[in-house]
Amino acid sequence: MSFRSCRYAGILSGVLGIAQFTLAHFIHRVRVINFKVFDNTEVDAFNNLILRGQNGDSWIHPNANQRQRAQYIRDQWHRDVQRSMGHASLNQGHFHLYINGLYWGFYHVFERVEAEFMAENFGGEEEDYDVIKDLNRAAGRVTPIDGNLNAWNRMMQLGAESGVRTEAFYEIQQWLDLDNFVDYMLLNFYSGNTDWDSSNWRAGRRREEGRGYRFFPWDSERTVGDAAQISVALGTNTTGRNIANRPSGLHQQLARNEDYRLFFADRIQRHFFNGAALSPAGAVSLWNQRVEELQLPLIAEAARWGDAHRPSQPYTPNEEWIREATNLRNLYFPQRTGIVLDQLANQGLWPRVEAPTFHPRESEIETGTLVQLRANSGARIYYTLDGSDPRSPGGDIHPQAQLGRQVPIVRASSLRARAKLNNEWSPLNEFPYRPRQAKKLQVVQAQGDGALGGIVVSFNRPPDPATALAPENYTLLGQNASVQGVRLLDDYSVVLNLTPYTTQQSSLAISQIRDLADSRMVLPDSLIDIDMRDSNNVTCGPIEVTPTLKDQLVLEGE
C-alpha cells in the first residue's frame, strides 16, 4: 500500500515502532509527513512512503512453497548490503500497523525512489533530478519517474561504444556512478535475483556535470535461496543476463572493455573477501541482524495472518521461518560467495592472477611494521601508499608505484597493491593502516632510489631534523663509501647521497643510478649496513641494505 502527498498523525517509535492510523488520515491528505521515521537518517520530511506487506516473502503469498520459505527479510537485506558496500540506499524500517484500532499486521516501511527522495538524500531540489524505471516490462523501453531520458540515452550510447573506443569507458563515468553500478550488479548476481532487470530496478541522477546515475534495489523478494531446495538455489546464475536498455545490458556492453573488467574485479576483491558485505561472514552477519530483529515481532504477524492459508496449522516464527533461516545460515551463505566467484570467472570478470594479500592486515599496528605482500609465484607486486592505483589506465605501471614485497608503515597510509604476471594484472587489494606513534626512534627501511639519486632511509617516527640531516650521524659499516650529504624527503624519511665505492663485481656510485635504463629499483637485503645514531649517541640501526651493483638491480619492465 502506498500513500502519496499524505500526512498521517501516527506514532512511529524506533525501528520496531507502532504506526497507528485512522481511515480519516488517508482521506484527509495533507502535504507532507514531518516526522523522523527512520533512525539511520536525518531526513524528517516525506511526501511519500510505502507500507509493504511483503507478499512475495510472507505467509500470505498464494503459493505454498513461497509461504514455507517466507523470511520477511530478503528485500530489506538487499538495502542492508548496499549500505554495507558503502552506498546510500532507501531508508527503511518495520512497524506494526493499526487501522481504526484494529491490528493489521507487520509492515515493511520504506521510501519510494523518486526526485523527492533523491533531493532529500543527495541535496539540491526535486527539479534537479532524473529518476528512471522500466516501462511495464516492455522490451527495451524505460520511462522517467521524474525528469527526462536525455542523460540516460547518452549513457547507453557510451556503453555501446566502450568496447571499441577506450575513451568511451572514461567518458561514461560523467553519467554513471561506476562504484555504485558495479556493486549493484554484484549484489543482484550474488543474491541470484531472477525477478529483476526486465523490471524491479530504479536509477536516479542529479542533472549536473559529473553526477552519475545511482542504482537502487527494488522489490528483491525472489532472491537468496528462492527455490524449493537450497541446493538448487545455490547454483542460480544471473551473471549472463543481458537485456537491452537495462542495467544488465549496460553491464554486458561495458564488459567488452578491459579496464571495466579489471575495475569489476577490483570491486569483487573489495566485497567478497576479508569479512566484507558479500563474503560468507559478511553476508550472513547482515542476515542474522534481521533474523534477530524480526523473530519476536513476527509472533504478532503470525497471530494476525499465520492461519490465512493454513487454519489448522498456522505459520509461526518457531516452525518453517526459523528452519529456513537456519538452512540459509548453514548451507547457503557459507557456499554462495565461492559459487558466484566461479560464475563471474566464467564471464571473464575475475582474472587468474590473484590480488596480493597483506600480512598483517590490522589497522592498529606498531609504527615501522613491515607489511608482507604475497601473491602468485613469479608475479611482481606493485604498491602505493598515497591512495593512487599502482596500475595506470590502459595498463601501464603508475609513476608512483613501487615494486616490492615488504612495505614499512610509518604513518597513516592507504596501502594499495596489485600483482602482475605475464602482462596480466590482478585485482586491486587495499587496506588503511593507522600505526601507533613510536617513542624510540628507529630505522625501519633503507632502499636505493635512482630517481632521487641516493638511499632513502625511513624512520618509525619523525626524527629531529638537526639529527637526521647531519651526515656524521650515518656510518656505512664495512664499505668503502661514506655519506656525503643528507636531505629531508618528508617528515619520516631522508635521502643519503653517498661517495662512490668499489666492489669486485662493479663500480657504481649511488648518484649514478639515475643514468640507468630505469630510474626505480628494488634492492635485495645484504652487504651495506647503515648505522644511524641520534643526538645522544644512541643507535637507531643498524639496518642492512643492498649494494647498488648494476647486475643486482631489479628494474621495472624487466
Coordinates of C-alpha atoms in Angstrom, one line a residue:
M1 CA 0.0 0.0 0.0
S2 CA 1.4 3.4 -1.0
F3 CA 0.2 6.8 0.0
R4 CA 1.4 9.9 -1.8
S5 CA 1.2 13.5 -0.6
C6 CA -0.3 12.2 2.6
R7 CA 0.2 13.4 6.2
Y8 CA -0.5 11.0 9.0
A9 CA -0.8 11.7 12.7
G10 CA 0.7 8.4 13.8
I11 CA 3.1 7.1 16.4
L12 CA 6.4 5.9 14.9
S13 CA 8.9 4.9 17.5
G14 CA 12.2 3.1 16.9
V15 CA 13.0 0.5 14.3
L16 CA 10.2 -1.7 15.6
G17 CA 7.7 1.0 16.5
I18 CA 4.0 1.1 16.1
A19 CA 2.1 3.1 13.5
Q20 CA -1.5 4.0 14.4
F21 CA -3.7 5.3 11.6
T22 CA -7.4 6.1 11.2
L23 CA -9.1 6.0 7.8
A24 CA -9.6 9.7 8.1
H25 CA -5.9 10.2 7.8
F26 CA -5.9 8.6 4.4
I27 CA -8.8 10.6 3.2
H28 CA -7.7 14.0 4.6
R29 CA -4.4 14.2 2.5
V30 CA -2.2 16.9 3.8
R31 CA 1.0 18.0 2.0
V32 CA 3.9 16.2 3.9
I33 CA 4.9 14.0 6.8
N34 CA 7.0 15.9 9.2
F35 CA 8.4 13.1 11.4
K36 CA 11.8 11.4 11.8
V37 CA 10.5 8.0 10.7
F38 CA 13.9 6.2 10.3
D39 CA 16.7 6.0 12.8
N40 CA 19.6 5.9 10.3
T41 CA 18.9 9.2 8.6
E42 CA 18.4 12.8 9.5
V43 CA 15.7 13.1 6.8
D44 CA 12.4 14.0 8.6
A45 CA 10.1 15.2 5.9
F46 CA 8.4 12.8 3.4
N47 CA 5.8 13.2 0.6
N48 CA 5.7 9.5 0.0
L49 CA 6.2 6.3 2.0
I50 CA 5.4 2.8 1.2
L51 CA 3.8 0.3 3.6
R52 CA 4.6 -3.1 2.2
G53 CA 3.0 -6.3 3.4
Q54 CA 5.8 -8.4 1.7
N55 CA 3.5 -10.6 -0.3
G56 CA 6.4 -12.5 -2.1
D57 CA 8.3 -13.2 1.1
S58 CA 5.4 -13.7 3.6
W59 CA 2.8 -16.1 4.9
I60 CA 0.1 -14.5 2.9
H61 CA 1.5 -15.5 -0.6
P62 CA -0.8 -17.8 -2.6
N63 CA 2.0 -20.2 -3.3
A64 CA 2.6 -22.8 -0.5
N65 CA 6.4 -23.0 -1.3
Q66 CA 6.7 -19.3 -1.0
R67 CA 5.0 -19.3 2.4
Q68 CA 7.2 -22.1 3.7
R69 CA 10.3 -20.2 2.8
A70 CA 9.0 -16.8 3.9
Q71 CA 11.5 -14.8 5.8
Y72 CA 10.2 -11.2 5.7
I73 CA 13.9 -10.2 5.1
R74 CA 15.0 -10.7 1.5
D75 CA 14.1 -7.3 0.1
Q76 CA 15.4 -5.5 3.2
W77 CA 18.6 -7.4 3.2
H78 CA 19.5 -6.0 -0.3
R79 CA 19.4 -2.5 1.1
D80 CA 21.4 -3.5 4.1
V81 CA 24.0 -4.9 1.8
Q82 CA 24.1 -1.9 -0.4
R83 CA 24.7 0.3 2.7
S84 CA 27.4 -2.0 3.9
M85 CA 29.1 -1.7 0.5
G86 CA 29.4 2.0 1.1
H87 CA 26.4 3.4 -0.8
A88 CA 23.3 5.3 0.2
S89 CA 20.1 3.2 -0.1
L90 CA 16.5 3.6 0.6
N91 CA 15.7 4.3 4.3
Q92 CA 13.6 1.5 5.7
G93 CA 12.1 0.1 8.9
H94 CA 9.5 -2.2 10.3
F95 CA 6.2 -1.2 12.0
H96 CA 3.1 -2.8 13.4
L97 CA 0.1 -1.2 11.7
Y98 CA -3.2 -0.5 13.4
I99 CA -6.2 0.9 11.4
N100 CA -9.0 2.3 13.5
G101 CA -7.7 0.3 16.4
L102 CA -7.6 -3.0 14.5
Y103 CA -4.2 -4.7 14.3
W104 CA -3.4 -5.1 10.6
G105 CA -0.1 -6.8 10.7
F106 CA 3.7 -6.3 10.5
Y107 CA 4.8 -3.9 7.7
H108 CA 8.0 -3.0 6.0
V109 CA 8.1 0.8 5.6
F110 CA 10.4 2.5 3.1
E111 CA 10.9 5.4 0.7
R112 CA 10.0 5.5 -2.9
V113 CA 12.8 6.2 -5.4
E114 CA 11.8 9.5 -7.0
A115 CA 13.0 13.1 -7.2
E116 CA 11.9 13.9 -3.7
F117 CA 14.0 11.0 -2.2
M118 CA 17.0 12.0 -4.3
A119 CA 16.9 15.6 -3.3
E120 CA 16.4 14.9 0.4
N121 CA 19.3 12.4 0.5
F122 CA 21.7 13.9 -2.1
G123 CA 21.0 17.6 -2.0
G124 CA 19.5 20.1 -4.4
E125 CA 15.9 20.4 -5.5
E126 CA 13.5 17.9 -6.9
E127 CA 13.6 19.6 -10.2
D128 CA 17.4 18.8 -10.4
Y129 CA 16.9 15.0 -10.8
D130 CA 16.2 12.4 -13.4
V131 CA 14.7 9.2 -12.0
I132 CA 14.3 6.2 -14.3
K133 CA 12.5 2.8 -14.2
D134 CA 11.4 0.2 -16.7
L135 CA 8.2 0.8 -18.7
N136 CA 5.9 -2.1 -17.6
R137 CA 8.4 -4.7 -18.5
A138 CA 8.2 -3.6 -22.2
A139 CA 11.3 -4.8 -24.0
G140 CA 14.0 -2.1 -24.3
R141 CA 11.7 0.6 -23.0
V142 CA 12.2 2.8 -19.9
T143 CA 10.3 5.8 -18.5
P144 CA 11.2 8.7 -16.3
I145 CA 9.5 8.8 -12.9
D146 CA 10.8 12.3 -12.8
G147 CA 12.9 14.4 -15.2
N148 CA 13.8 13.2 -18.7
L149 CA 15.8 10.5 -20.5
N150 CA 18.5 12.7 -22.1
A151 CA 21.3 11.6 -19.8
W152 CA 20.1 8.0 -19.7
N153 CA 20.2 7.8 -23.5
R154 CA 23.7 9.4 -23.7
M155 CA 25.0 6.9 -21.0
M156 CA 23.6 3.9 -23.0
Q157 CA 25.2 5.3 -26.2
L158 CA 28.6 5.5 -24.5
G159 CA 28.2 2.0 -23.1
A160 CA 27.7 0.7 -26.6
E161 CA 30.9 2.5 -27.7
S162 CA 33.0 1.4 -24.8
G163 CA 34.0 -2.0 -26.3
V164 CA 35.5 -0.4 -29.4
R165 CA 36.6 3.0 -28.1
T166 CA 38.5 3.0 -24.8
E167 CA 37.8 6.7 -24.2
A168 CA 34.1 5.9 -24.0
F169 CA 34.6 3.9 -20.8
Y170 CA 36.1 7.0 -19.1
E171 CA 33.5 9.4 -20.6
I172 CA 30.6 7.3 -19.4
Q173 CA 31.7 8.0 -15.8
Q174 CA 30.4 11.5 -16.2
W175 CA 26.9 9.9 -16.5
L176 CA 27.3 6.7 -14.4
D177 CA 28.4 6.3 -10.8
L178 CA 30.7 3.3 -11.6
D179 CA 31.3 2.2 -8.0
N180 CA 27.6 2.2 -7.3
F181 CA 26.7 0.4 -10.6
V182 CA 29.2 -2.4 -10.3
D183 CA 28.3 -3.0 -6.7
Y184 CA 24.6 -3.0 -7.6
M185 CA 25.3 -5.7 -10.3
L186 CA 27.4 -7.8 -7.8
L187 CA 24.6 -7.6 -5.3
N188 CA 22.0 -8.9 -7.7
F189 CA 24.4 -11.6 -9.1
Y190 CA 25.1 -12.8 -5.6
S191 CA 21.5 -13.0 -4.5
G192 CA 20.5 -14.8 -7.7
N193 CA 17.8 -12.2 -8.4
T194 CA 15.6 -13.9 -11.0
D195 CA 12.8 -11.4 -10.9
W196 CA 14.9 -8.4 -11.9
D197 CA 16.1 -6.2 -14.8
S198 CA 13.2 -6.6 -17.2
S199 CA 11.6 -4.9 -14.2
N200 CA 12.2 -4.2 -10.5
W201 CA 15.0 -1.6 -10.7
R202 CA 15.3 2.1 -10.2
A203 CA 18.0 4.6 -11.0
G204 CA 18.5 8.3 -10.3
R205 CA 20.9 11.1 -11.2
R206 CA 21.3 14.8 -10.3
R207 CA 21.3 16.7 -13.5
E208 CA 24.8 18.2 -13.1
E209 CA 28.1 17.5 -14.9
G210 CA 30.0 14.6 -13.4
R211 CA 27.0 13.3 -11.4
G212 CA 26.4 9.7 -12.5
Y213 CA 23.3 7.5 -12.2
R214 CA 22.9 5.6 -9.0
F215 CA 21.0 2.3 -8.9
F216 CA 18.8 1.1 -6.1
P217 CA 17.5 -2.4 -5.2
W218 CA 13.7 -2.7 -5.7
D219 CA 11.3 -5.5 -4.9
S220 CA 14.0 -8.1 -4.3
E221 CA 11.9 -10.9 -2.9
R222 CA 12.8 -13.7 -5.4
T223 CA 16.4 -14.0 -4.2
V224 CA 18.6 -15.6 -1.5
G225 CA 17.6 -19.2 -1.7
D226 CA 14.5 -18.6 -3.8
A227 CA 14.0 -22.3 -4.8
A228 CA 12.3 -25.3 -3.4
Q229 CA 15.7 -26.7 -2.3
I230 CA 18.8 -24.9 -1.1
S231 CA 21.0 -27.0 -3.5
V232 CA 19.1 -25.6 -6.5
A233 CA 19.2 -22.0 -5.1
L234 CA 23.0 -22.2 -4.6
G235 CA 23.5 -22.7 -8.3
T236 CA 21.3 -19.8 -9.5
N237 CA 23.2 -17.9 -12.1
T238 CA 22.2 -14.5 -13.4
T239 CA 25.7 -13.2 -14.4
G240 CA 25.0 -13.7 -18.1
R241 CA 21.7 -11.7 -18.1
N242 CA 21.7 -9.2 -21.0
I243 CA 18.6 -7.1 -21.5
A244 CA 18.8 -4.1 -23.8
N245 CA 18.4 -0.6 -22.2
R246 CA 18.6 -2.1 -18.8
P247 CA 21.4 -2.4 -16.1
S248 CA 22.3 -5.8 -17.3
G249 CA 22.5 -4.7 -21.0
L250 CA 24.7 -1.8 -20.0
H251 CA 27.0 -4.1 -18.0
Q252 CA 27.4 -6.5 -20.9
Q253 CA 28.3 -3.6 -23.2
L254 CA 30.9 -2.3 -20.7
A255 CA 32.3 -5.8 -20.1
R256 CA 33.9 -5.7 -23.6
N257 CA 36.3 -3.1 -22.2
E258 CA 39.5 -4.4 -20.5
D259 CA 39.6 -1.5 -17.9
Y260 CA 36.0 -2.1 -16.9
R261 CA 36.6 -5.9 -16.4
L262 CA 39.5 -5.1 -14.1
F263 CA 37.5 -2.5 -12.3
F264 CA 34.8 -5.0 -11.8
A265 CA 37.3 -7.5 -10.4
D266 CA 38.5 -4.7 -8.0
R267 CA 35.0 -4.5 -6.6
I268 CA 34.8 -8.3 -6.3
Q269 CA 38.0 -8.2 -4.3
R270 CA 36.7 -5.5 -2.1
H271 CA 33.3 -7.1 -1.3
F272 CA 33.9 -10.9 -1.5
F273 CA 36.8 -11.3 0.9
N274 CA 38.0 -10.4 4.4
G275 CA 34.6 -10.3 6.1
A276 CA 33.2 -7.7 3.6
A277 CA 29.5 -7.4 2.7
L278 CA 29.4 -10.4 0.2
S279 CA 31.9 -12.6 1.9
P280 CA 30.4 -15.6 3.7
A281 CA 30.9 -13.9 7.1
G282 CA 29.7 -10.5 6.0
A283 CA 26.6 -11.7 4.1
V284 CA 25.3 -14.0 6.9
S285 CA 26.1 -11.3 9.6
L286 CA 23.7 -8.9 7.8
W287 CA 21.1 -11.6 7.5
N288 CA 21.4 -12.6 11.2
Q289 CA 20.8 -9.0 12.2
R290 CA 17.5 -9.1 10.5
V291 CA 16.7 -12.5 11.9
E292 CA 17.3 -11.3 15.5
E293 CA 15.3 -8.1 14.8
L294 CA 12.2 -9.8 13.4
Q295 CA 11.8 -13.1 15.3
L296 CA 9.9 -11.6 18.2
P297 CA 7.6 -9.1 16.3
L298 CA 6.7 -11.8 13.8
I299 CA 4.7 -13.5 16.6
A300 CA 2.1 -10.7 16.2
E301 CA 2.2 -11.2 12.4
A302 CA 1.6 -14.9 12.9
A303 CA -1.4 -14.2 15.1
R304 CA -2.9 -11.9 12.5
W305 CA -2.1 -13.7 9.2
G306 CA -0.5 -17.1 10.0
D307 CA -3.7 -19.0 9.6
A308 CA -4.9 -17.2 6.4
H309 CA -3.9 -20.1 4.2
R310 CA -3.4 -22.9 6.8
P311 CA -6.1 -22.5 9.5
S312 CA -5.4 -25.9 11.2
Q313 CA -1.6 -25.3 11.4
P314 CA -0.8 -21.6 11.3
Y315 CA 2.6 -20.4 10.3
T316 CA 4.8 -19.2 13.2
P317 CA 8.4 -17.9 13.6
N318 CA 9.2 -21.1 15.5
E319 CA 8.5 -23.5 12.7
E320 CA 9.1 -23.0 8.9
W321 CA 10.5 -19.5 9.4
I322 CA 13.4 -20.4 11.8
R323 CA 14.0 -23.6 9.8
E324 CA 14.5 -21.6 6.6
A325 CA 16.7 -19.0 8.4
T326 CA 18.9 -21.8 9.8
N327 CA 19.2 -23.5 6.3
L328 CA 20.3 -20.2 4.8
R329 CA 22.8 -19.6 7.6
N330 CA 24.3 -23.0 7.5
L331 CA 24.1 -24.0 3.8
Y332 CA 23.5 -21.0 1.6
F333 CA 25.8 -18.2 2.8
P334 CA 28.9 -20.3 3.5
Q335 CA 28.9 -21.6 -0.1
R336 CA 27.3 -18.8 -2.2
T337 CA 30.3 -16.5 -2.4
G338 CA 32.6 -19.1 -3.9
I339 CA 29.9 -20.3 -6.4
V340 CA 29.3 -16.7 -7.6
L341 CA 33.1 -16.1 -7.9
D342 CA 33.3 -19.1 -10.3
Q343 CA 30.3 -17.8 -12.3
L344 CA 32.0 -14.4 -12.6
A345 CA 35.3 -16.0 -13.6
N346 CA 33.4 -17.8 -16.4
Q347 CA 32.2 -14.4 -17.6
G348 CA 35.8 -13.1 -17.8
L349 CA 35.3 -10.8 -14.8
W350 CA 37.7 -12.5 -12.4
P351 CA 41.3 -12.8 -13.5
R352 CA 43.7 -15.7 -12.9
V353 CA 46.3 -13.6 -11.2
E354 CA 45.3 -13.3 -7.5
A355 CA 45.5 -10.0 -5.7
P356 CA 48.3 -9.6 -3.2
T357 CA 47.5 -10.4 0.4
F358 CA 48.7 -8.3 3.3
H359 CA 50.3 -9.6 6.5
P360 CA 49.4 -8.3 9.0
R361 CA 46.0 -7.0 7.9
E362 CA 45.2 -5.0 11.1
S363 CA 44.5 -1.3 11.2
E364 CA 46.2 -0.7 14.5
I365 CA 49.9 -1.7 14.2
E366 CA 53.2 -0.6 15.6
T367 CA 54.9 2.2 13.7
G368 CA 57.5 0.8 11.4
T369 CA 55.8 -2.6 11.0
L370 CA 56.9 -4.3 7.8
V371 CA 53.8 -5.4 6.0
Q372 CA 54.5 -8.6 3.9
L373 CA 52.9 -8.8 0.5
R374 CA 52.3 -12.2 -1.0
A375 CA 51.0 -13.2 -4.5
N376 CA 51.2 -15.9 -7.2
S377 CA 54.6 -17.4 -7.7
G378 CA 56.5 -15.4 -10.3
A379 CA 54.3 -12.4 -10.0
R380 CA 55.6 -8.9 -9.4
I381 CA 53.9 -6.8 -6.8
Y382 CA 53.4 -3.1 -7.2
Y383 CA 52.1 -0.9 -4.4
T384 CA 51.4 2.7 -3.5
L385 CA 50.8 4.4 -0.1
D386 CA 49.3 7.7 -1.4
G387 CA 45.9 6.3 -2.4
S388 CA 46.8 6.0 -6.1
D389 CA 46.3 2.9 -8.2
P390 CA 49.6 1.1 -9.0
R391 CA 48.2 0.5 -12.5
S392 CA 47.5 3.5 -14.7
P393 CA 44.5 3.5 -17.1
G394 CA 45.4 1.4 -20.1
G395 CA 47.7 -1.0 -18.2
D396 CA 50.9 0.9 -17.6
I397 CA 52.7 1.0 -14.2
H398 CA 51.7 4.1 -12.3
P399 CA 54.7 6.6 -11.8
Q400 CA 54.2 6.5 -8.1
A401 CA 54.1 2.7 -7.8
Q402 CA 56.9 0.8 -6.1
L403 CA 58.0 -2.7 -6.7
G404 CA 58.4 -4.9 -3.6
R405 CA 57.1 -7.5 -1.1
Q406 CA 57.8 -5.6 2.1
V407 CA 56.2 -2.3 2.9
P408 CA 57.2 -0.3 6.1
I409 CA 54.2 1.5 7.6
V410 CA 55.4 4.6 9.4
R411 CA 52.3 6.9 9.1
A412 CA 48.6 6.7 8.4
S413 CA 48.5 5.2 4.9
S414 CA 46.2 3.5 2.4
L415 CA 48.2 0.6 1.1
R416 CA 47.1 -0.4 -2.4
A417 CA 48.7 -3.2 -4.3
R418 CA 48.4 -5.3 -7.5
A419 CA 50.3 -8.3 -8.8
K420 CA 51.4 -8.5 -12.4
L421 CA 52.2 -11.8 -14.1
N422 CA 52.8 -12.2 -17.8
N423 CA 51.3 -8.8 -18.5
E424 CA 48.1 -9.7 -16.7
W425 CA 47.2 -7.5 -13.7
S426 CA 45.5 -8.8 -10.6
P427 CA 42.5 -7.1 -8.9
L428 CA 43.4 -4.3 -6.5
N429 CA 43.8 -5.0 -2.8
E430 CA 43.8 -2.1 -0.4
F431 CA 43.8 -1.5 3.3
P432 CA 44.0 1.5 5.6
Y433 CA 46.8 1.3 8.2
R434 CA 46.8 3.6 11.3
P435 CA 50.1 2.9 13.1
R436 CA 50.6 3.9 16.7
Q437 CA 53.2 6.6 17.3
A438 CA 56.5 5.2 18.4
K439 CA 58.6 6.6 21.3
K440 CA 62.0 5.2 20.4
L441 CA 63.4 6.4 17.0
Q442 CA 64.4 3.5 14.7
V443 CA 65.3 3.0 11.1
V444 CA 62.7 0.8 9.5
Q445 CA 63.8 0.7 5.9
A446 CA 66.6 1.8 3.6
Q447 CA 66.5 1.3 -0.1
G448 CA 68.1 2.8 -3.2
D449 CA 66.1 5.1 -5.3
G450 CA 67.6 6.1 -8.6
A451 CA 65.1 8.9 -9.2
L452 CA 66.2 10.6 -6.0
G453 CA 69.9 9.7 -6.6
G454 CA 70.6 8.1 -3.2
I455 CA 69.4 5.8 -0.5
V456 CA 66.0 6.6 1.1
V457 CA 66.1 6.0 4.9
S458 CA 62.7 5.8 6.6
F459 CA 62.2 6.1 10.3
N460 CA 59.3 4.9 12.6
R461 CA 58.5 8.5 13.6
P462 CA 59.6 11.9 12.6
P463 CA 63.2 12.4 13.6
D464 CA 64.7 15.6 14.9
P465 CA 65.7 17.4 11.7
A466 CA 69.0 18.6 13.2
T467 CA 69.9 15.0 14.0
A468 CA 68.6 13.5 10.8
L469 CA 70.3 16.0 8.4
A470 CA 73.8 15.5 9.9
P471 CA 75.9 13.3 7.6
E472 CA 78.2 12.4 10.5
N473 CA 75.3 10.5 12.2
Y474 CA 75.4 7.9 9.5
T475 CA 78.0 5.2 9.0
L476 CA 78.3 2.6 6.3
L477 CA 79.8 -0.3 8.1
G478 CA 82.4 -2.4 6.2
Q479 CA 82.1 -0.4 3.0
N480 CA 84.5 1.8 1.0
A481 CA 81.9 4.6 0.9
S482 CA 80.6 7.4 3.1
V483 CA 77.6 9.7 3.4
Q484 CA 78.4 12.9 1.6
G485 CA 75.1 14.7 2.2
V486 CA 71.6 14.3 3.6
R487 CA 68.4 15.9 2.6
L488 CA 64.9 15.7 4.1
L489 CA 62.4 13.8 1.8
D490 CA 59.4 14.2 4.1
D491 CA 58.7 14.1 7.8
Y492 CA 59.6 10.4 8.1
S493 CA 62.4 10.0 5.5
V494 CA 65.7 11.3 4.4
V495 CA 67.8 10.7 1.3
L496 CA 71.5 9.8 1.8
N497 CA 73.9 10.9 -1.0
L498 CA 77.0 8.6 -1.0
T499 CA 80.5 8.9 -2.3
P500 CA 81.4 6.3 -4.9
Y501 CA 82.7 2.9 -3.7
T502 CA 84.2 -0.2 -5.3
T503 CA 83.5 -3.9 -5.1
Q504 CA 84.8 -6.8 -7.1
Q505 CA 81.7 -7.1 -9.3
S506 CA 81.3 -3.5 -10.4
S507 CA 82.0 0.1 -9.6
L508 CA 78.9 2.4 -9.3
A509 CA 78.1 5.5 -7.4
I510 CA 74.6 5.9 -5.9
S511 CA 74.4 9.2 -7.6
Q512 CA 74.8 7.5 -11.0
I513 CA 71.7 5.3 -10.6
R514 CA 69.6 7.8 -12.4
D515 CA 71.6 7.1 -15.6
L516 CA 70.4 3.5 -15.8
A517 CA 67.7 2.5 -18.2
D518 CA 65.0 2.6 -15.5
S519 CA 65.1 5.1 -12.7
R520 CA 63.5 3.0 -9.9
M521 CA 64.7 -0.3 -8.5
V522 CA 64.2 -2.7 -5.6
L523 CA 67.3 -3.9 -3.8
P524 CA 67.6 -7.3 -2.1
D525 CA 68.8 -7.2 1.6
S526 CA 72.5 -7.6 2.3
L527 CA 76.0 -6.1 2.3
I528 CA 75.6 -2.5 3.2
D529 CA 74.9 -1.6 6.8
I530 CA 73.6 1.8 7.7
D531 CA 74.1 2.7 11.4
M532 CA 72.4 5.9 12.4
R533 CA 72.9 7.5 15.8
D534 CA 70.8 10.2 17.4
S535 CA 71.9 13.2 19.3
N536 CA 72.5 11.1 22.5
N537 CA 74.7 8.7 20.5
V538 CA 72.0 6.0 20.8
T539 CA 72.0 3.6 17.9
C540 CA 68.8 3.7 15.8
G541 CA 70.0 1.0 13.4
P542 CA 71.9 -0.8 12.1
I543 CA 69.9 -1.9 9.1
E544 CA 71.1 -3.8 6.0
V545 CA 70.6 -2.5 2.5
T546 CA 71.8 -3.6 -0.8
P547 CA 74.9 -2.5 -2.7
T548 CA 74.0 -0.7 -5.9
L549 CA 75.6 -3.1 -8.2
K550 CA 74.3 -3.0 -11.7
D551 CA 74.0 -6.8 -12.0
Q552 CA 71.8 -6.9 -8.9
L553 CA 69.3 -4.2 -9.8
V554 CA 65.7 -5.3 -10.3
L555 CA 64.3 -2.9 -12.9
E556 CA 60.7 -2.2 -13.8
G557 CA 59.8 -3.6 -17.1
E558 CA 62.5 -6.3 -16.9

